[in-house]
Structure formats: structure tokens, C-alpha cells
Amino acid sequence: MLTEIVGKPVPRKEGRSKVTGAARYVDDLRMPGMLYGATVRSPVARGRIRSVTFGEGVPWDEFVVVTAKDIPGENAVALILLDQPYLASEFVNHAEEPILLLAHADKQLLERARRAVHVDIEPLPAVFTLADSLARTQTIWGEDNIFKSYLVDKGNVDEVWAQADLVVEGEYSTGAQEQLYIETNGVIAVANAEEGVTVWGSMQCPYYVHKALLKLFALPPERVRVVQCETGGGFGGKEEYPSMIGGHAALLSWKAGGRPVKIIYDRAEDMVATTKRHPSLTRHRTAVSRDGRLLGMEIEFVVDGGAYATLSAVVLSRGTIHAAGPYNCPNVRIRSRAVATNVPPHGAFRGFGAPQSIFALERQMDKVAAAVGLSPAEFRRRNFIRQGETTATGQVIREPVDMAGLLDRAFELTDYQAKRERFARENAAVGAGGVKRGIGFASFMHGAGFTGSGEDYLKSIVGAEADASGRVRILAASTEIGQGTNTIFAQIASDALGLNYDLVEMAQPDTGNVPDSGPTVASRTCMIVGRLVESAALGLRQTLQGAGLLADEYTEGDWREACRQYVERYGALKSFSQYKPPPGVRWDDEKYEGDAYGAFAWAVYVAEVSVDTLTYETRVDDFVAVQEVGKVVHPILAAGQIEGGVAQAIGFTLYENVVWQDGRMVNNGMTNYVMPTSVDLPPIRVHFEEQPYEYGPAGGAKGIGELPMDGGAPAILNAIEQATGVSFTHVPLMPEALMRGLSETT
Amino acid sequence: MRAYLPDYNLRAPRSLADALDLMAREPGVWRAFAGGTDLMVLLEFGALQHKNFLSIRHLPELRGIEITPEHVTLGALTTYTHIQRDADVRREFPLLGAAGRETGGIAIQNRGTLGGNVVNASPAADSPPALLVYDAQLELVSASGARWIDYRNFHTGYKQMDMRPDELLRRIRLPRATGDLKTYYRKVGTRKAQAISKICFAAGARLASDGRIKDARLGLGSVAPTVLRCARTEDVLRDRTPDEATIKAACAMLVEEIAPIDDMRSTAQYRARVAANLLADFLVNLKK
Ligand SMILES: Cc1cc2nc3c(=O)[nH]c(=O)nc-3n(C[C@H](O)[C@H](O)[C@H](O)COP(=O)(O)OP(=O)(O)OC[C@H]3O[C@@H](n4cnc5c(N)ncnc54)[C@H](O)[C@@H]3O)c2cc1C
């Protein structure tokens, strides 16, 4: 048997092809007779379509034109509900909503044609903010503008207010954020009545696209095929949206008699038309005793879902469950709602609602600490959840958890106490125009896998196959989108079988060839799907051993020989494994109560900032991320996930401001949507604690993909509060807002 | 690419004379294409209205840095990288060096030109405030001759300038003897690189031996329809010591003199406040 590969920084599977440029992204693919597709979109946020006219100077007879009338199946993007059309036919509900599709072999002419289509829309009053939606200034969706609401109710909050020594209230909000993957959305489709529909593209979830195309074309599953190409990042932005663009390309191809159609968004279109992080509003009311014990928390959490339901219900769910954080509080009530506005639907984005509610909570915790006269750290220490205690949904924490230990380690690494005191002293002496400094932290958790009964409902499947030469291929729909899926799956499988890492490879995610291992989202790929990879791989070994071809102990040579003989005698050697929930898991969807997640990752993040009082700009000078994530499968990739997530969180906190005008993003370019550059980022120091999770793969891995998005915003604003003495409650905190905040208090 | 490329023409004239001839024969039809770093952005967005361009990058008359006892003269095609590489220019005109270092990234610094930065006439451009402080002069050439004008009079309104359709910017001239000018440069753009200025502040001043300000020069970007030399604020400063009262008066005048707006990048309030803060910072540090 070989030494373990899990835990070692082996080269990433597709690293060489990416570095040398050999990797093929969808825009690198060209097919004979291919056309290019473009989308004509709504110029207004809400209205009734009066007419569509085709302008002068364009040879319209050369164009493929698709409207809602051309749709063979149902004009709805199948996701959770069926409320979002592929093409608006009568009403539009957000700016940039697709109305008509065009295709032509000449990309240049296509753009000219796109501009020559005039859509005349009678505007209707629209709703642009979460507050207006709640106030129902207009009813724009369903009966009450509400996509979904949840109630989590633990203990009896109503009784605590009277006994509490102190009640602290706070209101917090977060803005939209663009995912800004390097590769914009893009697909190629070939579709006709004879051969069915095939879509190649940049995506996270091939089976989501598959499901959507079945409905759109009214075809049986075997007539639809979806293939993931090399994908340049997703961050959630390619969870649901590829169903839209994939459907559009397929509709054009269908109308063009099966000629391939490629649609690639440019950055401006990708930013203006596709999903962003849900803006949110959170209200907290917290009851504490004089000695700083949490007695009760009442939390109202609202997210802005945009014009259609899409994934808002699930984003809301994760945000809701994380809203009370890693604290032991006997009485918790969380009411949450996802509401409709006339902006492009907000969607999946790393953290999926949790960064929003955790931001509010961790700012509120600093506020409560100050109110009871404890340091932020001491107050949290008194309330951290411990093994055997229950979360807001009543989930008993069965695994060992040591939040205080993480806090100690993070403080040691940052010299937190000494700095906190020093900055307080030095800031007092800083004159007008000087630089003020602060240090702050946030403590939080992030659940891995689908919420509640989600995984049980998905019933994901992973396959493994070995050929006559002994090479092993993993069959899964889980996608490599830059985060390292290929590499960690191969590590897990090679360790399970005791084989060389080079002997294991990943099949391209192709619904014609791989089983549905579920979407690549929710920090589930390593923990949930990785475990299935492990057992599917072990299935191969068991089959060989059952056939008497392999001993308990074997060499790579024995393995190859066994595979050769097996394939010769019985044909293909394959094994499949399907998800089963760990024993004792209990979840009540009605009451929103029980085991919300299989496992949590736990973390304490510390940020150090300086605030320039001349320009009101904040710089993050140092960042330490300490987390317990179970077994670390690949130390470099894992650290990379944390560093990238923290960088994205810093963008969310201080730089990335979506500027809206009448429901449309107006700074839809990388010039004016200011994401931080490498020179704006601090050193990001990553430290892992490993507490193996019994049901995780490779000796107990949990999820880490979303976690690093959660802690940055509150840690940074907590630090800014130390620097400036002002408690800011909204992110992004742009210099303009920081200036206003400072002048209101001085 | 959102432009319809067949609509566009790009020609490479054999010489400056050929270029100017063509521009004289068909005035308004042809415009210069230097580094293209402003023009290509418009083309990409499908927002480039003008259709016919003359590539001027290869014309030697517009290139090079020339140093005489009175002036340093920079060809319009001088790039930010050229400035960084010229130790004499950087030493004598540190504001230009500072502006260049903070302009775009390396690719833009290699490709973008000072002439393009000036004629593009963006109020948010980063080198013009420095040029204003150094009392730059521009040489405009056409088939009918050449003329020198003061840069501070060049911009006449938003994207409007004192330049005829048959003219090209050939050179930019900076008077020397700036040695004892105390300078200050600050670009404010939220992120540290690849930023468009929300405020760009360039300043220079001399202190007389009695501590009075002799020669105050303030060049600001992103606070008005054009980059702005703030003459009235300079008047307030002249012959006064940079004490608290002076700073207060100057900041008050500056806020009155500039005309910032709210746009997608920032707010008028922020721009005015930060401009005043930077002026105060400049003045406080003068004495040091
Ligand atoms: C990614 C990026 C980052 C940038 N960052 C900055 C920044 O930080 N600060 C900043 O100030 N700018 C920035 N710019 C803008 C641009 O790079 C500069 O303005 C540059 O100096 C323009 O020079 P150019 O030679 O490329 O101009 P071009 O694009 O070639 O021309 C610009 C305009 O000037 C005219 N023109 C050019 N040369 C002459 C001439 N000799 N005579 C007459 N007319 C002429 C052209 O006709 C055109 O109208 C950035 C641009 C990009 C794409």
C-alpha cells in the first residue's frame, strides 16, 4: 500500500493544461456551421410589452429570431418554482429581462442587429427596494411579494424580555455583490427534433441545466445531454444561470434546424443581467443577563430576491439557520422572508445567505458586549456553544467543538489583546487627518451540505470504473470550477484504493455519461460527494475481491492484473454509491427544527484595519483566519479557498458597491465596480484545526468552500468601530458612507 | 466587442506632414489614434462615435523627451513608462512621476500616452493636474503651422478644448526651475491600483524665508467638468503663512471654486470634503 495522498499538496489534476493554455473553455470551441446568439433585453424594470419592431439597415431574413412563441415546451426556467420565463412575452418584471433571441454567423452583424431591435414597453410602477416590497407599495409577485418565509422558534422568547437585565436592539443591512468569476457565462447548443438537445458550457450544475431543458423542450431525459466544459470560476453565479443561457442557445439552435449556436456574454452583459448576492436587512433584539449570558434572541431577516423566485427560498433558509450563530441561547426566534423587487433575480453566491445574517449577528454581538460592559471576546466566551448543546434549530452538537480554543489561537496569532490596547491608546493621540487603527474579530460557523432533508431528497450518486489497465475513473456530475474538485476526488479515491494518484482520473461531467451527484454548491462537494467517491471506489475493490481476483493486501501490479482479468471475464468494472443520511439525523421541515446540517465548520477571523481620516478609505492591514474544518484533504487548495473567500469578503465589505438606477446596475464593468486588487489585500494568514468528522471522507473532511465568505465583513466593521468609535451597520462600507458616519458623530 | 467594426477606418499616414495634410483636406473626419487605451474601451462598449482614425504612434515628430536649459519638452507620444525611465524628468517633475505610477497597470503605462491623456479631456485624468501645477504649455500643429498655448487655458468645458479639427497635439513643454517647489500628489480612487480618480489632487508651493507662501499652485481632477487649476484658492494663499486661519480660508475657497457632482463613482459631498482635507494636509506639511 502507498502512503497517504490525502493531506498532501499533490499537483492539481488539470493544473498543467490550465497553465499551458491547453485547457479548453467553451469560447475556445468552434463547430462547423456555428452561429452566434445574442439576447434582446428589456430596457425598463416593469411594464407591458406593446410591440417589437425590427429597424432599418439589417438583413433580417438572414437572422434566426426566437420569441416566446417558438418555445416547444414550457416557457419557464425549471428550478424550484416555474415563475421565471425564458423569454418575456407580455410583461417584463425586471430591467434586462430577455425578450427575444437572435442568431447569425457574423458576430459583428449580430451586435448591430441586437441594437436595431426596438422593444416598446408601457412602463408600470416598479418596486426597487426591500422596504418598498415589504410595504407593498406595489404588488409585483403573488399576493404579497413574498417568495418564502420561515419561522425558527426555540424555547419561548416572549418570556425573556421581562427577566432580562438588558435588551439590546440593532439593525443591519448588506448590499448586492457580483460574483466576478473570470470567465463570463457562455454555452454552445445543438438542438433539433431528431437528435434532441445538447448543451456544452461553463457551469456548476449540469443536472440543473438538464432538468430545465427537459421542461423547456418537453423531451424525455435521454434526449437531453449537458456537458460541462472547463469552467473559469462560479462562486454560485453559475449555479442557476446556465439554465437560462443554455436554454436560450438551445432555442436558437432548434429554430435553426440544429445548427450549433454559441452565446458568450461579455462582461457588461454578464454583470448587468445575471445574478448577484441577495441584499439583506436584519433586525436583532437580544436579551442578556448582567453577567453577559444570552437569554433570548429575536431576529428578523429579510432578503431581496429580485423579480423571480429562483433560489431565494434556499438562500433564505441558509441565512436563517446561520442567523443565531455558534452560541448557546435557550430562546431564539427567527422570522425570515424573501421578497420580490423589480431587479434581475438575485441568486447563489458563496455563503448563500449566511454572510448576510452572520454579518448582522457578529456586529450585534459586539454591541451587546459593550452594553453589558464586557469585551467582545469575553462576552462571546461566555456564550459559545459546546458539545451537547443545541443550535437555534435545536440541533444537538454531537461532535467536539472548541470555539474558545479557536479564539485563543486567533488572538495569539494576531497579538490581539496587546494591539487592541495599543490602538486605543494611539488613536486617542491621532490628530485631524491622521490614520486610525483598529482590530476586530468575528466568530461563526458554517454548515456543510444541503440544509435539513436536502441531501436525503437529492440522493446523489457517484460512480467509479476501472479499465483493463487498472486505471480508475470517477463518474460524478460535481464540477471542477477552479476550487479543486478533480484533485481532491482523485486523492480520496487513490487513498481508498491504496493506488497511485496518477492512476485515478475524473470523467468529464456529462449527463450522458455520469450519474447525478448533485449540484456543486453548499460546501457539499468534498464532504458529501467526496464520501460517495470513497465508497464507490471501495466498491471496485470489493468487486475484485468478491471475484477472488484480489487479496486483502495488494500492490499496484496486483491491482492492474486483477482489473485486467475482471474486464476480460465479465466486461466493464463499475461501482456506484448513493447517499444515505448518517444515523439519527432528524429534520422537521414544517417546524424548521432539527439537524440542519451534517456538520459545521467553526471559525474565528481577526481583521486589523487602518482608516485614513483624510480620504475616509479603509485598508485591511492584516487578516488571520483560524478554522476547524475536519480533515484537510489538500493543504494548498484548502488554504487557497480560505484566502480567496477572505479576499471576496473584503471586497463585499469595503469595495464592491452595486450602483442601481431604476432597478438596473449602472456600474456594470470592472472599471467602476471596484473589486480589490492584489495590492489592496493584506496578508491572509490561514490556520486549520482538524477535528475529524465521522461521516466525512478521507478520515473526516467537512466543507470549506463558503465558510471564508462569512467572517470578513463583521470582523472588519468591528475593527473599524475600534478605529473610529463609530458603529457602522451596512456593507459595503464605502468611503462616502464612512465620511458621513464620522461627521455625524463629530 | 459591441462595435460594428466595418464602420471604422484606421489609417497609418507615412509622415506627420501626410497626417496633417489629410486632416486639413477633410477637417473633422480624422482623429488621432495614439496608444488607443481610451479609444479601445469605447470601441469595446460600442460607444465610439467617431469612425475614422489616423494612427500616429510611429511618427517621430511626436516622440521623445528633450531637455534644454529653460524647458523639458515631452513628445505627445511619451508614455508613463517613458517618464518612469527618465531619472531627470522624475527628479525635476515628481508630480508627473507620481501620476504615472498610479495610472492604470503596467500594460496601460506602457501603451497610454501623455498626449492621449490630455486630449481625451477626461476630468478624471491623473496626469493633467500635475501638468497644471507645472504650468505646462502645449504645441498644437496643423498643415498651416504650429502654435503654443498655456495648458491651463486648453480645456474650455466638458470634453471641449481649444483645438481645431485639423490640429494634432505635438509636444508638451514644462518650464524648469521647479527645484524648490514643494509638491504633493494624491490620487483617491478607493482601490490602490487600476482606479479611476474620485479626486486627484496635485499641488506645489514655495515658502519664502519669512514663512509666507510665495507660489501656490493647485491642480485638481474629478471635481469639475474639466481638470482645474484653482486660481482663486491660490490667491487666498499667496503671501500668507500656512497657519490655521489661512488653511481654513483656503479650504473654504476651494470648496467654492470646485464644482463636483454626484455620479456612479462618488458624491459631490465626498469630493468637496476630501479635496479640502487634502489641501489642509498639503498646507500643514508645507512647514515641515
Ligand atoms: C485599464 C485602464 C486603466 C486606465 N487607468 C488610467 C488612470 O489610472 N489614469 C488616467 O488618467 N487614465 C487612465 N486610463 C486612460 C488612458 O489610459 C489614458 O488616458 C491614456 O493616457 C490615453 O492615452 P492613449 O495614447 O492611449 O490615448 P488614445 O486612446 O489613443 O486617445 C485618446 C484621445 O486622445 C486623442 N489623441 C491622442 N493623442 C493625440 C494627439 N497627439 N493629438 C491629438 N489628439 C490625440 C485621440 O483622438 C482620442 O480622442 C486607463 C485606461 C485603461 C484602459
Tab-separated table of C-alpha atoms in Angstrom, chain B residues 8-283:
chain	number	residue	atom	x	y	z
B	8	TYR	CA	-14.411	52.005	-38.650
B	9	ASN	CA	-11.304	53.115	-40.515
B	10	LEU	CA	-7.771	53.249	-39.200
B	11	ARG	CA	-5.055	54.679	-41.416
B	12	ALA	CA	-1.340	54.991	-40.855
B	13	PRO	CA	-0.036	58.149	-42.593
B	14	ARG	CA	3.562	57.975	-43.812
B	15	SER	CA	4.632	61.147	-42.043
B	16	LEU	CA	3.402	63.929	-39.816
B	17	ALA	CA	3.061	66.111	-42.905
B	18	ASP	CA	0.847	63.495	-44.576
B	19	ALA	CA	-1.263	63.245	-41.480
B	20	LEU	CA	-1.718	66.997	-41.210
B	21	ASP	CA	-2.473	67.271	-44.935
B	22	LEU	CA	-5.211	64.733	-44.666
B	23	MET	CA	-6.635	66.464	-41.609
B	24	ALA	CA	-6.573	69.795	-43.467
B	25	ARG	CA	-8.283	68.391	-46.538
B	26	GLU	CA	-11.015	66.640	-44.590
B	27	PRO	CA	-11.327	68.611	-41.366
B	28	GLY	CA	-13.187	66.813	-38.611
B	29	VAL	CA	-13.120	63.486	-40.421
B	30	TRP	CA	-9.849	62.209	-38.993
B	31	ARG	CA	-8.753	61.943	-35.424
B	32	ALA	CA	-5.583	60.714	-33.811
B	33	PHE	CA	-5.217	57.201	-32.503
B	34	ALA	CA	-2.193	57.119	-30.182
B	35	GLY	CA	-1.985	54.335	-27.576
B	36	GLY	CA	-5.658	53.593	-28.046
B	37	THR	CA	-6.163	52.961	-24.343
B	38	ASP	CA	-9.069	55.355	-24.128
B	39	LEU	CA	-10.411	54.709	-27.608
B	40	MET	CA	-10.427	50.915	-27.379
B	41	VAL	CA	-12.552	50.995	-24.257
B	42	LEU	CA	-15.201	52.983	-26.106
B	43	LEU	CA	-14.954	50.678	-29.103
B	44	GLU	CA	-15.431	47.618	-26.922
B	45	PHE	CA	-18.618	49.086	-25.458
B	46	GLY	CA	-19.893	50.122	-28.870
B	47	ALA	CA	-19.740	53.721	-27.694
B	48	LEU	CA	-17.090	55.098	-30.032
B	49	GLN	CA	-18.980	57.697	-32.080
B	50	HIS	CA	-16.124	58.855	-34.236
B	51	LYS	CA	-15.314	56.467	-37.091
B	52	ASN	CA	-12.086	57.477	-38.829
B	53	PHE	CA	-8.707	57.429	-37.156
B	54	LEU	CA	-5.094	58.096	-38.003
B	55	SER	CA	-2.548	56.005	-36.223
B	56	ILE	CA	0.177	58.371	-35.043
B	57	ARG	CA	2.252	56.051	-32.904
B	58	HIS	CA	5.054	55.717	-35.412
B	59	LEU	CA	5.543	59.451	-36.082
B	60	PRO	CA	8.979	60.528	-34.776
B	61	GLU	CA	7.991	64.210	-34.525
B	62	LEU	CA	5.634	63.347	-31.682
B	63	ARG	CA	8.104	61.250	-29.742
B	64	GLY	CA	10.994	61.771	-27.409
B	65	ILE	CA	11.968	63.859	-24.395
B	66	GLU	CA	14.091	66.940	-24.996
B	67	ILE	CA	15.846	68.911	-22.240
B	68	THR	CA	17.057	72.494	-22.740
B	69	PRO	CA	18.115	74.997	-20.044
B	70	GLU	CA	14.612	76.532	-19.953
B	71	HIS	CA	12.329	73.613	-20.692
B	72	VAL	CA	11.730	69.936	-20.626
B	73	THR	CA	9.699	69.052	-23.691
B	74	LEU	CA	7.798	65.802	-23.868
B	75	GLY	CA	6.542	64.416	-27.162
B	76	ALA	CA	2.791	63.782	-27.143
B	77	LEU	CA	3.550	60.074	-27.501
B	78	THR	CA	5.535	59.956	-24.265
B	79	THR	CA	4.198	57.061	-22.224
B	80	TYR	CA	4.010	56.711	-18.451
B	81	THR	CA	6.783	54.158	-18.686
B	82	HIS	CA	8.990	56.620	-20.578
B	83	ILE	CA	8.542	59.046	-17.702
B	84	GLN	CA	9.396	56.403	-15.118
B	85	ARG	CA	12.543	55.554	-17.029
B	86	ASP	CA	13.783	59.131	-17.244
B	87	ALA	CA	15.505	59.959	-13.982
B	88	ASP	CA	15.870	63.658	-14.841
B	89	VAL	CA	12.188	64.129	-15.528
B	90	ARG	CA	11.219	62.218	-12.426
B	91	ARG	CA	13.548	64.270	-10.233
B	92	GLU	CA	12.519	67.622	-11.588
B	93	PHE	CA	8.830	66.861	-12.018
B	94	PRO	CA	7.992	64.410	-9.277
B	95	LEU	CA	4.262	65.019	-9.649
B	96	LEU	CA	4.401	63.602	-13.180
B	97	GLY	CA	6.236	60.558	-11.931
B	98	ALA	CA	3.713	60.079	-9.136
B	99	ALA	CA	0.776	60.418	-11.538
B	100	GLY	CA	2.316	57.965	-13.978
B	101	ARG	CA	2.983	55.372	-11.303
B	102	GLU	CA	-0.666	55.434	-10.295
B	103	THR	CA	-2.065	55.357	-13.807
B	104	GLY	CA	-3.608	52.035	-14.811
B	105	GLY	CA	-1.413	48.967	-14.594
B	106	ILE	CA	1.841	48.129	-16.333
B	107	ALA	CA	0.223	47.471	-19.724
B	108	ILE	CA	-1.532	50.824	-19.684
B	109	GLN	CA	1.637	52.576	-18.541
B	110	ASN	CA	3.481	51.050	-21.491
B	111	ARG	CA	0.831	51.916	-24.008
B	112	GLY	CA	-1.027	55.024	-22.843
B	113	THR	CA	0.405	58.415	-23.792
B	114	LEU	CA	0.523	61.790	-22.119
B	115	GLY	CA	-0.906	63.370	-25.277
B	116	GLY	CA	-3.829	60.991	-25.228
B	117	ASN	CA	-4.424	61.683	-21.554
B	118	VAL	CA	-4.596	65.430	-22.302
B	119	VAL	CA	-6.699	65.344	-25.480
B	120	ASN	CA	-9.060	62.696	-24.180
B	121	ALA	CA	-10.018	65.531	-21.845
B	122	SER	CA	-11.423	63.413	-19.056
B	123	PRO	CA	-11.884	65.482	-15.910
B	124	ALA	CA	-10.729	62.388	-14.014
B	125	ALA	CA	-7.377	62.022	-15.790
B	126	ASP	CA	-4.424	61.751	-13.453
B	127	SER	CA	-1.548	63.494	-15.203
B	128	PRO	CA	-3.274	66.773	-16.119
B	129	PRO	CA	-3.407	68.031	-12.515
B	130	ALA	CA	0.357	67.611	-12.421
B	131	LEU	CA	0.748	69.350	-15.783
B	132	LEU	CA	-1.341	72.238	-14.450
B	133	VAL	CA	0.915	72.622	-11.428
B	134	TYR	CA	3.959	72.740	-13.681
B	135	ASP	CA	2.456	75.476	-15.914
B	136	ALA	CA	2.680	73.212	-18.932
B	137	GLN	CA	2.308	74.526	-22.455
B	138	LEU	CA	1.026	72.598	-25.445
B	139	GLU	CA	2.213	72.757	-29.011
B	140	LEU	CA	-0.628	72.239	-31.476
B	141	VAL	CA	0.333	71.630	-35.069
B	142	SER	CA	-1.595	71.700	-38.311
B	143	ALA	CA	-0.814	71.935	-42.011
B	144	SER	CA	-0.900	75.713	-41.638
B	145	GLY	CA	1.638	75.884	-38.815
B	146	ALA	CA	2.229	75.444	-35.116
B	147	ARG	CA	1.110	77.352	-32.032
B	148	TRP	CA	1.923	77.184	-28.326
B	149	ILE	CA	-0.801	77.654	-25.739
B	150	ASP	CA	-0.923	77.512	-21.965
B	151	TYR	CA	-2.364	74.226	-20.824
B	152	ARG	CA	-4.454	75.934	-18.159
B	153	ASN	CA	-6.494	77.559	-20.931
B	154	PHE	CA	-6.806	74.419	-23.042
B	155	HIS	CA	-9.927	72.816	-21.572
B	156	THR	CA	-12.920	75.058	-22.161
B	157	GLY	CA	-15.767	72.820	-20.989
B	158	TYR	CA	-16.633	69.179	-20.512
B	159	LYS	CA	-14.687	67.394	-23.261
B	160	GLN	CA	-14.242	70.708	-25.064
B	161	MET	CA	-10.896	72.255	-25.782
B	162	ASP	CA	-9.043	74.904	-27.666
B	163	MET	CA	-8.008	72.634	-30.526
B	164	ARG	CA	-9.163	72.800	-34.134
B	165	PRO	CA	-10.285	69.666	-36.012
B	166	ASP	CA	-7.199	69.891	-38.240
B	167	GLU	CA	-4.755	70.040	-35.335
B	168	LEU	CA	-2.678	67.477	-33.516
B	169	LEU	CA	-1.006	67.835	-30.163
B	170	ARG	CA	2.677	67.520	-30.863
B	171	ARG	CA	4.547	68.348	-27.667
B	172	ILE	CA	4.115	69.323	-24.052
B	173	ARG	CA	6.605	71.798	-22.592
B	174	LEU	CA	7.354	72.274	-18.917
B	175	PRO	CA	9.290	75.317	-17.659
B	176	ARG	CA	12.233	74.180	-15.499
B	177	ALA	CA	13.377	75.678	-12.231
B	178	THR	CA	10.822	73.821	-10.199
B	179	GLY	CA	13.524	72.565	-7.874
B	180	ASP	CA	12.448	74.315	-4.673
B	181	LEU	CA	8.750	73.733	-5.291
B	182	LYS	CA	7.342	71.598	-2.504
B	183	THR	CA	4.951	69.169	-4.128
B	184	TYR	CA	2.119	66.960	-3.059
B	185	TYR	CA	0.200	64.359	-5.058
B	186	ARG	CA	-2.702	62.261	-4.006
B	187	LYS	CA	-4.956	60.135	-6.145
B	188	VAL	CA	-8.097	58.959	-4.367
B	189	GLY	CA	-9.825	56.075	-6.066
B	190	THR	CA	-10.799	53.624	-3.299
B	191	ARG	CA	-8.530	50.876	-4.554
B	192	LYS	CA	-4.796	51.230	-4.868
B	193	ALA	CA	-4.380	50.302	-8.499
B	194	GLN	CA	-6.479	50.382	-11.655
B	195	ALA	CA	-8.686	53.066	-10.184
B	196	ILE	CA	-10.485	55.983	-11.752
B	197	SER	CA	-9.933	59.007	-9.559
B	198	LYS	CA	-12.731	60.219	-7.349
B	199	ILE	CA	-10.430	63.116	-6.585
B	200	CYS	CA	-6.981	63.762	-7.920
B	201	PHE	CA	-5.015	66.410	-6.091
B	202	ALA	CA	-1.670	67.820	-7.258
B	203	ALA	CA	-0.068	70.812	-5.606
B	204	GLY	CA	3.132	72.742	-5.379
B	205	ALA	CA	4.253	75.790	-3.393
B	206	ARG	CA	7.302	77.714	-2.301
B	207	LEU	CA	7.777	79.127	1.143
B	208	ALA	CA	9.656	82.403	1.413
B	209	SER	CA	12.236	82.799	4.153
B	210	ASP	CA	9.682	84.668	6.256
B	211	GLY	CA	7.412	81.630	6.150
B	212	ARG	CA	4.942	83.099	3.709
B	213	ILE	CA	3.616	81.128	0.761
B	214	LYS	CA	5.038	82.553	-2.429
B	215	ASP	CA	3.918	80.450	-5.249
B	216	ALA	CA	0.936	78.201	-4.632
B	217	ARG	CA	-0.314	76.036	-7.455
B	218	LEU	CA	-3.230	73.686	-7.180
B	219	GLY	CA	-4.307	71.268	-9.911
B	220	LEU	CA	-7.366	69.112	-9.251
B	221	GLY	CA	-9.109	66.336	-11.124
B	222	SER	CA	-12.645	64.906	-10.828
B	223	VAL	CA	-14.032	67.996	-9.116
B	224	ALA	CA	-15.367	69.930	-12.110
B	225	PRO	CA	-16.268	69.409	-15.795
B	226	THR	CA	-12.568	69.782	-16.580
B	227	VAL	CA	-9.372	69.355	-14.654
B	228	LEU	CA	-8.953	72.581	-12.769
B	229	ARG	CA	-6.206	74.975	-11.771
B	230	CYS	CA	-7.691	76.550	-8.650
B	231	ALA	CA	-6.554	80.159	-9.101
B	232	ARG	CA	-8.882	81.735	-6.568
B	233	THR	CA	-7.729	79.424	-3.815
B	234	GLU	CA	-4.158	80.131	-4.818
B	235	ASP	CA	-4.937	83.859	-4.408
B	236	VAL	CA	-6.107	83.224	-0.878
B	237	LEU	CA	-2.824	81.527	-0.077
B	238	ARG	CA	-0.480	83.990	-1.686
B	239	ASP	CA	1.770	85.817	0.763
B	240	ARG	CA	0.153	84.263	3.789
B	241	THR	CA	1.684	81.901	6.278
B	242	PRO	CA	0.082	78.454	6.236
B	243	ASP	CA	-1.452	78.814	9.697
B	244	GLU	CA	-4.828	77.619	10.839
B	245	ALA	CA	-6.690	80.710	9.687
B	246	THR	CA	-5.124	80.529	6.247
B	247	ILE	CA	-5.885	76.843	5.923
B	248	LYS	CA	-9.469	77.452	6.894
B	249	ALA	CA	-9.876	80.282	4.434
B	250	ALA	CA	-8.205	78.357	1.637
B	251	CYS	CA	-10.317	75.251	2.204
B	252	ALA	CA	-13.466	77.359	2.203
B	253	MET	CA	-12.449	78.966	-1.064
B	254	LEU	CA	-11.506	75.641	-2.616
B	255	VAL	CA	-14.906	74.178	-1.869
B	256	GLU	CA	-16.457	77.215	-3.501
B	257	GLU	CA	-14.168	77.118	-6.501
B	258	ILE	CA	-14.666	73.497	-7.452
B	259	ALA	CA	-17.923	72.115	-8.843
B	260	PRO	CA	-18.039	68.404	-8.027
B	261	ILE	CA	-21.008	66.223	-8.882
B	262	ASP	CA	-22.709	63.034	-7.716
B	263	ASP	CA	-22.077	60.196	-10.126
B	264	MET	CA	-21.793	56.431	-10.008
B	265	ARG	CA	-18.310	56.690	-8.596
B	266	SER	CA	-18.800	59.079	-5.711
B	267	THR	CA	-20.695	62.050	-4.316
B	268	ALA	CA	-20.211	65.793	-4.606
B	269	GLN	CA	-20.074	66.000	-0.829
B	270	TYR	CA	-17.287	63.459	-0.570
B	271	ARG	CA	-15.279	65.062	-3.329
B	272	ALA	CA	-15.505	68.515	-1.801
B	273	ARG	CA	-14.692	67.315	1.679
B	274	VAL	CA	-11.733	65.193	0.636
B	275	ALA	CA	-10.391	67.918	-1.651
B	276	ALA	CA	-10.433	70.283	1.321
B	277	ASN	CA	-8.841	67.676	3.591
B	278	LEU	CA	-6.046	67.129	1.109
B	279	LEU	CA	-5.454	70.850	0.744
B	280	ALA	CA	-5.222	71.159	4.505
B	281	ASP	CA	-2.841	68.215	4.639
B	282	PHE	CA	-0.688	69.760	1.940
B	283	LEU	CA	-0.536	73.082	3.762
